[in-house]
Amino acid sequence: MTSAIFSAHYHRTIARLDETADPIALLRLTATVARTIYENEAREIGLLRGASMFSPELRKLECEFENARFELNASASSC
């Protein structure tokens, strides 16, 4: 699941962030990173949610992923 959300496009954008010093370009790239994560997550989680209706194991995986995502959001906002 993590590799699907943090795709090759995400890693290319992160590499560009590391190489950029211009503050305006950094803001644009940050938005690209957020959009990439959101789009990949929406696609992958959407598929998982549809399938998890029929599988307790997938429902458990979805729950674990959601908990990890919430923990990441909480730790990011506490800085």
Coordinates of N, CA and C in Angstrom, one line a residue:
M1 N 0.8 -1.2 0.0 CA 0.0 0.0 0.0 C 0.9 1.3 0.0
T2 N 1.9 1.3 0.8 CA 2.8 2.4 0.9 C 3.5 2.7 -0.4
S3 N 3.9 1.6 -1.1 CA 4.6 1.8 -2.3 C 3.7 2.3 -3.4
A4 N 2.4 2.0 -3.3 CA 1.4 2.5 -4.3 C 1.2 4.0 -4.1
I5 N 1.1 4.4 -2.8 CA 0.8 5.8 -2.5 C 2.1 6.7 -2.8
F6 N 3.2 6.2 -2.3 CA 4.5 7.0 -2.5 C 5.1 6.4 -3.8
S7 N 4.6 6.8 -4.9 CA 4.9 6.3 -6.2 C 6.2 6.8 -6.8
A8 N 6.6 6.4 -7.9 CA 7.8 6.9 -8.6 C 7.6 8.4 -8.9
H9 N 6.4 8.9 -9.2 CA 6.2 10.3 -9.4 C 6.5 11.1 -8.1
Y10 N 6.1 10.6 -7.0 CA 6.3 11.2 -5.7 C 7.8 11.3 -5.5
H11 N 8.5 10.2 -5.7 CA 10.0 10.2 -5.4 C 10.7 11.2 -6.4
R12 N 10.3 11.3 -7.6 CA 10.9 12.3 -8.6 C 10.7 13.7 -8.1
T13 N 9.5 14.0 -7.6 CA 9.2 15.3 -7.1 C 10.0 15.6 -5.8
I14 N 10.1 14.6 -5.0 CA 10.9 14.8 -3.8 C 12.4 15.1 -4.2
A15 N 12.9 14.4 -5.2 CA 14.3 14.7 -5.6 C 14.4 16.1 -6.2
R16 N 13.4 16.6 -6.9 CA 13.4 18.0 -7.3 C 13.3 19.0 -6.2
L17 N 12.6 18.6 -5.1 CA 12.6 19.5 -3.9 C 14.0 19.6 -3.3
D18 N 14.7 18.5 -3.3 CA 16.0 18.6 -2.7 C 17.0 19.4 -3.5
E19 N 16.7 19.6 -4.8 CA 17.6 20.3 -5.7 C 17.2 21.8 -5.9
T20 N 16.1 22.2 -5.3 CA 15.6 23.5 -5.5 C 15.8 24.4 -4.4
A21 N 16.3 25.6 -4.7 CA 16.5 26.6 -3.6 C 15.5 27.8 -3.7
D22 N 14.8 27.9 -4.8 CA 13.9 29.0 -5.0 C 12.6 28.8 -4.1
P23 N 12.3 29.7 -3.2 CA 11.2 29.5 -2.3 C 9.8 29.3 -3.0
I24 N 9.6 30.0 -4.1 CA 8.4 29.9 -4.8 C 8.3 28.6 -5.5
A25 N 9.4 28.1 -6.1 CA 9.4 26.8 -6.7 C 9.2 25.7 -5.7
L26 N 9.7 25.9 -4.5 CA 9.5 24.9 -3.4 C 8.1 24.8 -3.0
L27 N 7.4 26.0 -2.9 CA 5.9 25.9 -2.6 C 5.2 25.2 -3.7
R28 N 5.5 25.4 -5.0 CA 4.8 24.7 -6.0 C 5.1 23.2 -6.0
L29 N 6.3 22.9 -5.7 CA 6.6 21.4 -5.7 C 6.0 20.8 -4.4
T30 N 5.9 21.5 -3.3 CA 5.2 21.0 -2.2 C 3.8 20.7 -2.5
A31 N 3.1 21.5 -3.2 CA 1.7 21.3 -3.6 C 1.7 20.1 -4.5
T32 N 2.6 19.9 -5.4 CA 2.7 18.7 -6.3 C 2.8 17.4 -5.4
V33 N 3.7 17.5 -4.4 CA 3.8 16.3 -3.6 C 2.5 16.0 -2.9
A34 N 1.9 17.0 -2.3 CA 0.6 16.7 -1.6 C -0.5 16.2 -2.6
R35 N -0.5 16.8 -3.8 CA -1.5 16.3 -4.7 C -1.2 14.9 -5.2
T36 N 0.0 14.5 -5.4 CA 0.4 13.2 -5.8 C 0.0 12.2 -4.7
I37 N 0.3 12.5 -3.5 CA 0.0 11.6 -2.4 C -1.6 11.4 -2.3
Y38 N -2.3 12.5 -2.4 CA -3.7 12.5 -2.3 C -4.3 11.7 -3.5
E39 N -3.9 11.9 -4.7 CA -4.4 11.2 -5.8 C -4.1 9.7 -5.8
N40 N -2.9 9.4 -5.4 CA -2.6 7.9 -5.3 C -3.3 7.3 -4.2
E41 N -3.4 8.0 -3.1 CA -4.2 7.4 -1.9 C -5.7 7.2 -2.3
A42 N -6.2 8.2 -2.9 CA -7.7 8.1 -3.3 C -7.9 6.9 -4.2
R43 N -7.0 6.8 -5.1 CA -7.2 5.6 -6.1 C -7.0 4.3 -5.4
E44 N -6.0 4.2 -4.6 CA -5.7 2.9 -4.0 C -6.7 2.6 -2.8
I45 N -6.9 3.6 -2.0 CA -7.9 3.3 -0.9 C -9.3 3.1 -1.4
G46 N -9.6 3.8 -2.5 CA -10.9 3.5 -3.1 C -11.1 2.1 -3.6
L47 N -10.1 1.5 -4.2 CA -10.1 0.1 -4.6 C -10.2 -0.8 -3.4
L48 N -9.4 -0.5 -2.3 CA -9.4 -1.3 -1.1 C -10.7 -1.2 -0.4
R49 N -11.3 0.0 -0.3 CA -12.6 0.1 0.3 C -13.7 -0.7 -0.4
G50 N -13.7 -0.7 -1.7 CA -14.7 -1.5 -2.4 C -14.5 -3.0 -2.2
A51 N -13.2 -3.4 -2.2 CA -13.0 -4.9 -1.9 C -13.2 -5.3 -0.5
S52 N -12.9 -4.3 0.4 CA -13.0 -4.7 1.9 C -14.4 -5.0 2.3
M53 N -15.4 -4.6 1.6 CA -16.8 -4.9 1.9 C -17.0 -6.4 1.9
F54 N -16.2 -7.1 1.2 CA -16.3 -8.6 1.0 C -15.3 -9.4 1.7
S55 N -14.3 -8.7 2.3 CA -13.2 -9.4 2.9 C -12.8 -8.8 4.3
P56 N -12.9 -9.6 5.4 CA -12.5 -9.1 6.7 C -11.0 -8.8 6.7
E57 N -10.2 -9.6 6.0 CA -8.8 -9.3 6.0 C -8.4 -8.0 5.4
L58 N -9.1 -7.7 4.3 CA -8.9 -6.4 3.6 C -9.4 -5.2 4.5
R59 N -10.5 -5.5 5.2 CA -11.1 -4.5 6.1 C -10.1 -4.1 7.2
K60 N -9.4 -5.2 7.7 CA -8.4 -5.0 8.7 C -7.2 -4.2 8.2
L61 N -6.8 -4.6 7.0 CA -5.7 -3.8 6.3 C -6.0 -2.4 6.1
E62 N -7.2 -2.1 5.7 CA -7.7 -0.7 5.5 C -7.7 0.0 6.8
C63 N -8.1 -0.6 7.9 CA -8.1 0.0 9.2 C -6.7 0.3 9.7
E64 N -5.8 -0.6 9.5 CA -4.4 -0.4 9.9 C -3.8 0.8 9.1
F65 N -4.1 0.8 7.8 CA -3.5 1.9 7.0 C -4.1 3.3 7.4
E66 N -5.4 3.3 7.7 CA -6.0 4.6 8.1 C -5.4 5.0 9.4
N67 N -5.2 4.1 10.4 CA -4.6 4.5 11.6 C -3.2 5.0 11.4
A68 N -2.4 4.4 10.6 CA -1.1 4.9 10.3 C -1.1 6.3 9.7
R69 N -2.0 6.5 8.8 CA -2.2 7.8 8.1 C -2.5 8.9 9.1
F70 N -3.5 8.6 10.0 CA -3.9 9.5 11.1 C -2.7 9.8 12.0
E71 N -1.9 8.8 12.3 CA -0.7 9.1 13.2 C 0.3 10.0 12.5
L72 N 0.5 9.7 11.2 CA 1.4 10.6 10.4 C 0.9 12.0 10.4
N73 N -0.4 12.2 10.2 CA -0.9 13.6 10.2 C -0.8 14.2 11.5
A74 N -1.0 13.5 12.6 CA -0.9 14.0 13.9 C 0.5 14.4 14.2
S75 N 1.5 13.6 13.9 CA 2.9 14.0 14.1 C 3.4 15.1 13.3
A76 N 2.9 15.2 12.1 CA 3.3 16.3 11.2 C 2.7 17.7 11.7
S77 N 1.5 17.6 12.3 CA 0.9 18.9 12.7 C 1.4 19.3 14.1
S78 N 2.1 18.5 14.8 CA 2.6 18.9 16.1 C 3.9 19.6 16.1
C79 N 4.5 19.8 15.0 CA 5.8 20.4 14.9 C 5.7 21.9 15.1

